[in-house]
mmCIF file of C-alpha atoms and ligand atoms in Angstrom:
data_model
loop_
_atom_site.group_PDB
_atom_site.id
_atom_site.type_symbol
_atom_site.label_atom_id
_atom_site.label_comp_id
_atom_site.label_asym_id
_atom_site.label_seq_id
_atom_site.Cartn_x
_atom_site.Cartn_y
_atom_site.Cartn_z
ATOM 1 C CA MET A 1 -7.283 66.953 -23.220
ATOM 2 C CA SER A 2 -10.766 65.448 -23.136
ATOM 3 C CA ALA A 3 -11.752 67.586 -20.132
ATOM 4 C CA THR A 4 -15.174 68.953 -20.930
ATOM 5 C CA HIS A 5 -14.063 72.573 -20.783
ATOM 6 C CA ASN A 6 -11.557 72.353 -23.662
ATOM 7 C CA ALA A 7 -12.103 73.380 -27.266
ATOM 8 C CA LEU A 8 -9.915 73.065 -30.359
ATOM 9 C CA ILE A 9 -10.130 76.135 -32.609
ATOM 10 C CA VAL A 10 -8.914 75.449 -36.157
ATOM 11 C CA ILE A 11 -8.178 78.731 -37.921
ATOM 12 C CA ASP A 12 -8.725 79.245 -41.666
ATOM 13 C CA LEU A 13 -7.574 75.909 -43.126
ATOM 14 C CA GLN A 14 -8.811 76.957 -46.551
ATOM 15 C CA ASN A 15 -7.524 76.324 -50.050
ATOM 16 C CA ASP A 16 -6.350 79.906 -50.604
ATOM 17 C CA PHE A 17 -3.973 79.677 -47.617
ATOM 18 C CA CYS A 18 -2.507 76.352 -48.785
ATOM 19 C CA PRO A 19 0.119 75.806 -51.521
ATOM 20 C CA GLY A 20 -1.378 76.748 -54.898
ATOM 21 C CA GLY A 21 -3.832 79.190 -53.286
ATOM 22 C CA ALA A 22 -4.113 82.952 -53.707
ATOM 23 C CA LEU A 23 -2.442 83.759 -50.366
ATOM 24 C CA ALA A 24 -0.495 80.546 -49.909
ATOM 25 C CA VAL A 25 1.266 79.973 -46.601
ATOM 26 C CA LYS A 26 4.399 77.882 -46.986
ATOM 27 C CA GLY A 27 3.725 74.346 -45.745
ATOM 28 C CA GLY A 28 0.103 75.214 -44.981
ATOM 29 C CA ASP A 29 -1.104 71.755 -45.937
ATOM 30 C CA ASP A 30 1.531 69.988 -43.782
ATOM 31 C CA ILE A 31 -0.524 70.666 -40.665
ATOM 32 C CA ILE A 32 -3.776 69.105 -41.854
ATOM 33 C CA ALA A 33 -3.024 65.492 -40.883
ATOM 34 C CA PRO A 34 -1.847 66.430 -37.363
ATOM 35 C CA ILE A 35 -4.926 68.618 -36.867
ATOM 36 C CA ASN A 36 -7.244 65.811 -37.993
ATOM 37 C CA THR A 37 -5.541 63.580 -35.426
ATOM 38 C CA LEU A 38 -6.085 66.131 -32.640
ATOM 39 C CA MET A 39 -9.828 66.541 -33.228
ATOM 40 C CA PRO A 40 -11.064 63.429 -31.385
ATOM 41 C CA ASP A 41 -9.189 64.561 -28.248
ATOM 42 C CA PHE A 42 -11.443 67.590 -27.867
ATOM 43 C CA PRO A 43 -15.093 67.646 -26.788
ATOM 44 C CA VAL A 44 -15.680 70.770 -28.877
ATOM 45 C CA VAL A 45 -14.108 71.540 -32.260
ATOM 46 C CA VAL A 46 -14.647 74.899 -33.979
ATOM 47 C CA LEU A 47 -13.502 75.757 -37.516
ATOM 48 C CA THR A 48 -13.121 79.334 -38.740
ATOM 49 C CA GLN A 49 -13.483 80.394 -42.351
ATOM 50 C CA ASP A 50 -12.180 83.651 -43.828
ATOM 51 C CA TRP A 51 -15.178 84.725 -45.937
ATOM 52 C CA HIS A 52 -14.772 87.918 -47.939
ATOM 53 C CA PRO A 53 -17.167 89.612 -50.360
ATOM 54 C CA GLN A 54 -15.856 90.440 -53.865
ATOM 55 C CA ASN A 55 -15.267 94.087 -52.906
ATOM 56 C CA HIS A 56 -13.526 93.494 -49.592
ATOM 57 C CA SER A 57 -11.392 96.457 -48.511
ATOM 58 C CA SER A 58 -8.452 94.220 -47.502
ATOM 59 C CA PHE A 59 -7.875 93.372 -51.170
ATOM 60 C CA ALA A 60 -5.096 95.451 -52.722
ATOM 61 C CA ASP A 61 -7.047 95.632 -56.004
ATOM 62 C CA GLN A 62 -9.728 97.742 -54.261
ATOM 63 C CA HIS A 63 -7.167 100.541 -53.764
ATOM 64 C CA PRO A 64 -5.935 101.925 -57.093
ATOM 65 C CA GLY A 65 -2.143 101.965 -57.271
ATOM 66 C CA ALA A 66 -1.667 99.963 -54.069
ATOM 67 C CA ALA A 67 0.430 96.797 -54.115
ATOM 68 C CA PRO A 68 -0.315 93.635 -52.144
ATOM 69 C CA PHE A 69 1.560 93.335 -48.826
ATOM 70 C CA THR A 70 1.719 97.119 -48.329
ATOM 71 C CA GLN A 71 -0.257 98.927 -45.614
ATOM 72 C CA ILE A 72 -2.885 101.652 -45.604
ATOM 73 C CA ASP A 73 -4.740 103.585 -42.893
ATOM 74 C CA MET A 74 -8.341 102.533 -42.362
ATOM 75 C CA PRO A 75 -10.775 104.173 -39.894
ATOM 76 C CA TYR A 76 -10.052 101.306 -37.456
ATOM 77 C CA GLY A 77 -6.233 101.427 -37.825
ATOM 78 C CA ARG A 78 -3.455 100.153 -40.082
ATOM 79 C CA GLN A 79 -4.468 97.480 -42.546
ATOM 80 C CA THR A 80 -2.208 95.241 -44.601
ATOM 81 C CA LEU A 81 -3.441 94.863 -48.172
ATOM 82 C CA TRP A 82 -3.625 91.281 -49.404
ATOM 83 C CA PRO A 83 -4.015 89.578 -52.743
ATOM 84 C CA ARG A 84 -7.691 88.779 -53.355
ATOM 85 C CA HIS A 85 -8.399 85.605 -51.337
ATOM 86 C CA CYS A 86 -11.195 83.560 -49.742
ATOM 87 C CA VAL A 87 -13.960 85.144 -51.806
ATOM 88 C CA GLN A 88 -17.341 83.850 -50.635
ATOM 89 C CA GLY A 89 -18.453 80.739 -52.487
ATOM 90 C CA THR A 90 -15.215 80.188 -54.424
ATOM 91 C CA ASN A 91 -13.030 77.095 -54.244
ATOM 92 C CA GLY A 92 -10.324 79.230 -52.621
ATOM 93 C CA ALA A 93 -12.640 79.901 -49.687
ATOM 94 C CA ALA A 94 -13.505 76.223 -49.240
ATOM 95 C CA PHE A 95 -11.822 74.173 -46.534
ATOM 96 C CA HIS A 96 -8.876 72.129 -47.793
ATOM 97 C CA PRO A 97 -10.392 68.833 -48.975
ATOM 98 C CA ASP A 98 -8.168 66.789 -46.614
ATOM 99 C CA LEU A 99 -9.355 68.647 -43.500
ATOM 100 C CA ARG A 100 -11.912 66.680 -41.519
ATOM 101 C CA THR A 101 -14.947 68.913 -41.114
ATOM 102 C CA ASP A 102 -17.457 66.363 -39.755
ATOM 103 C CA PRO A 103 -16.097 66.588 -36.169
ATOM 104 C CA ALA A 104 -16.724 70.358 -36.069
ATOM 105 C CA ASP A 105 -19.642 71.457 -33.879
ATOM 106 C CA MET A 106 -19.413 75.000 -35.137
ATOM 107 C CA ILE A 107 -18.107 76.768 -38.241
ATOM 108 C CA ILE A 108 -17.716 80.507 -37.839
ATOM 109 C CA ARG A 109 -17.200 82.866 -40.764
ATOM 110 C CA LYS A 110 -15.440 86.209 -40.497
ATOM 111 C CA GLY A 111 -14.375 89.097 -42.712
ATOM 112 C CA PHE A 112 -17.726 89.315 -44.487
ATOM 113 C CA ARG A 113 -18.211 93.071 -44.048
ATOM 114 C CA PRO A 114 -16.713 94.962 -47.023
ATOM 115 C CA GLN A 115 -15.287 97.848 -45.003
ATOM 116 C CA ILE A 116 -13.454 95.998 -42.230
ATOM 117 C CA ASP A 117 -11.115 93.021 -42.017
ATOM 118 C CA SER A 118 -11.374 90.356 -39.338
ATOM 119 C CA TYR A 119 -8.253 88.398 -38.466
ATOM 120 C CA SER A 120 -9.513 87.268 -35.074
ATOM 121 C CA ALA A 121 -12.174 84.616 -34.608
ATOM 122 C CA PHE A 122 -13.639 86.820 -31.831
ATOM 123 C CA PHE A 123 -13.576 90.429 -33.069
ATOM 124 C CA GLU A 124 -13.213 92.325 -36.294
ATOM 125 C CA ASN A 125 -10.047 94.392 -36.659
ATOM 126 C CA ASP A 126 -11.602 97.320 -34.738
ATOM 127 C CA HIS A 127 -11.189 94.998 -31.695
ATOM 128 C CA THR A 128 -14.809 95.844 -30.816
ATOM 129 C CA THR A 129 -17.297 94.251 -33.229
ATOM 130 C CA PRO A 130 -17.857 90.691 -31.956
ATOM 131 C CA THR A 131 -18.271 87.601 -34.130
ATOM 132 C CA GLY A 132 -20.345 85.812 -31.466
ATOM 133 C CA LEU A 133 -17.793 83.049 -30.851
ATOM 134 C CA ALA A 134 -17.094 84.067 -27.242
ATOM 135 C CA GLY A 135 -20.773 83.757 -26.337
ATOM 136 C CA TYR A 136 -21.011 80.379 -28.042
ATOM 137 C CA LEU A 137 -18.022 79.017 -26.130
ATOM 138 C CA ARG A 138 -19.170 80.455 -22.795
ATOM 139 C CA ASP A 139 -22.655 79.029 -23.265
ATOM 140 C CA ARG A 140 -21.056 75.631 -23.723
ATOM 141 C CA GLY A 141 -18.972 75.988 -20.552
ATOM 142 C CA ILE A 142 -15.655 76.171 -22.400
ATOM 143 C CA THR A 143 -12.773 77.829 -20.538
ATOM 144 C CA ASP A 144 -9.622 76.516 -22.259
ATOM 145 C CA LEU A 145 -8.824 76.995 -25.931
ATOM 146 C CA THR A 146 -6.193 75.352 -28.125
ATOM 147 C CA PHE A 147 -5.441 77.171 -31.387
ATOM 148 C CA VAL A 148 -4.010 75.638 -34.572
ATOM 149 C CA GLY A 149 -4.106 76.609 -38.252
ATOM 150 C CA LEU A 150 -3.239 79.494 -40.564
ATOM 151 C CA ALA A 151 -1.677 81.912 -40.398
ATOM 152 C CA GLN A 152 0.144 81.784 -37.067
ATOM 153 C CA ASP A 153 1.221 85.443 -37.239
ATOM 154 C CA TYR A 154 -2.172 86.845 -38.273
ATOM 155 C CA CYS A 155 -5.442 85.047 -37.650
ATOM 156 C CA VAL A 156 -4.102 82.522 -35.125
ATOM 157 C CA ALA A 157 -2.223 85.172 -33.121
ATOM 158 C CA TRP A 158 -5.051 87.716 -33.109
ATOM 159 C CA SER A 159 -7.543 85.028 -32.081
ATOM 160 C CA ALA A 160 -5.380 83.694 -29.253
ATOM 161 C CA MET A 161 -4.664 87.192 -27.891
ATOM 162 C CA ASP A 162 -8.350 88.098 -27.952
ATOM 163 C CA ALA A 163 -9.076 84.822 -26.149
ATOM 164 C CA THR A 164 -6.888 85.762 -23.173
ATOM 165 C CA ARG A 165 -8.370 89.284 -23.162
ATOM 166 C CA LEU A 166 -11.816 87.645 -22.922
ATOM 167 C CA GLY A 167 -10.715 85.493 -19.982
ATOM 168 C CA PHE A 168 -10.143 82.157 -21.705
ATOM 169 C CA ALA A 169 -6.939 80.205 -21.186
ATOM 170 C CA ALA A 170 -5.269 80.068 -24.587
ATOM 171 C CA ARG A 171 -2.476 77.969 -26.020
ATOM 172 C CA VAL A 172 -1.098 77.777 -29.542
ATOM 173 C CA LEU A 173 0.348 74.501 -30.828
ATOM 174 C CA GLU A 174 3.080 75.884 -33.052
ATOM 175 C CA GLY A 175 3.759 72.577 -34.801
ATOM 176 C CA ALA A 176 0.190 72.686 -36.086
ATOM 177 C CA CYS A 177 0.468 76.263 -37.414
ATOM 178 C CA ARG A 178 2.296 77.876 -40.344
ATOM 179 C CA ALA A 179 3.079 81.593 -40.719
ATOM 180 C CA ILE A 180 3.063 84.174 -43.535
ATOM 181 C CA ASP A 181 6.076 85.881 -41.868
ATOM 182 C CA LEU A 182 5.883 89.276 -43.550
ATOM 183 C CA ASP A 183 8.718 91.600 -42.401
ATOM 184 C CA GLY A 184 9.335 89.794 -39.128
ATOM 185 C CA SER A 185 5.641 89.381 -38.356
ATOM 186 C CA LEU A 186 6.100 85.901 -36.897
ATOM 187 C CA ALA A 187 8.663 86.993 -34.289
ATOM 188 C CA ALA A 188 6.512 90.027 -33.428
ATOM 189 C CA ALA A 189 3.393 87.901 -33.100
ATOM 190 C CA ARG A 190 5.154 85.361 -30.865
ATOM 191 C CA ASP A 191 6.348 88.159 -28.543
ATOM 192 C CA ALA A 192 2.911 89.761 -28.478
ATOM 193 C CA MET A 193 1.218 86.446 -27.737
ATOM 194 C CA ARG A 194 3.565 85.704 -24.839
ATOM 195 C CA THR A 195 2.981 89.198 -23.437
ATOM 196 C CA ALA A 196 -0.769 88.640 -23.698
ATOM 197 C CA GLY A 197 -0.488 85.442 -21.663
ATOM 198 C CA VAL A 198 -0.862 82.959 -24.502
ATOM 199 C CA THR A 199 1.020 79.685 -23.974
ATOM 200 C CA LEU A 200 3.139 78.673 -26.971
ATOM 201 C CA GLU A 201 3.717 74.937 -27.220
ATOM 202 C CA ALA A 202 5.587 72.872 -29.746
HETATM 203 C C1 VGL B 301 -5.402 85.778 -42.884
HETATM 204 C C2 VGL B 301 -4.468 87.531 -44.011
HETATM 205 C C3 VGL B 301 -5.689 87.856 -44.548
HETATM 206 C C4 VGL B 301 -5.198 84.611 -41.963
HETATM 207 C C5 VGL B 301 -6.637 86.098 -43.398
HETATM 208 O O1 VGL B 301 -6.024 83.676 -41.987
HETATM 209 O O2 VGL B 301 -4.202 84.625 -41.214
HETATM 210 N N1 VGL B 301 -4.329 86.504 -43.175
HETATM 211 N N2 VGL B 301 -6.772 87.139 -44.240
HETATM 212 ZN ZN1 ZN B 302 -8.589 87.505 -45.251
#
């Protein structure tokens, strides 16, 4: 895997997505040691960080009467409402303390605009507004991406599907991901990823 055109993309390994966090993913911290072990195999390592302002529109508490894990219509499409999580500068938004961050060449933040969510590392949820990650990877000659992290059925899946749409080869190491699995969202995401040409590996 040390071929110079490969990058490891570690999605949202932050305290709020790990047990005890505001939007905890079951077993989210189980994948940290394996991910740390993978890092030296890749010439480029990128970490993403969900990074929301206090008044982010994906928070259920910004919509009077709305409960977390329900959906609303936003100008860019359907949006699931989440418990308040990964607020900029809080401990919940920090990387899990066991995650190695020194090997990362690049840390990209997303979801910082109040009016739009950003699951993907490449585009906000309008599928149009870029984060800049594609340009960074292309400038570095990267063609093949390996995705790990949280949550497999949201930010990992949306990132991997955008990667194939952008012309990168994309694979997801499922053993190094954990899912929220809301109403069958993991099965749906796995089907959608396969249809998009993402390789799912154990
Ligand atoms: C995520 C829901 C809300 C994720 C981020 O990292 O998968 N999910 N914000
Ligand atoms: Zn979020």
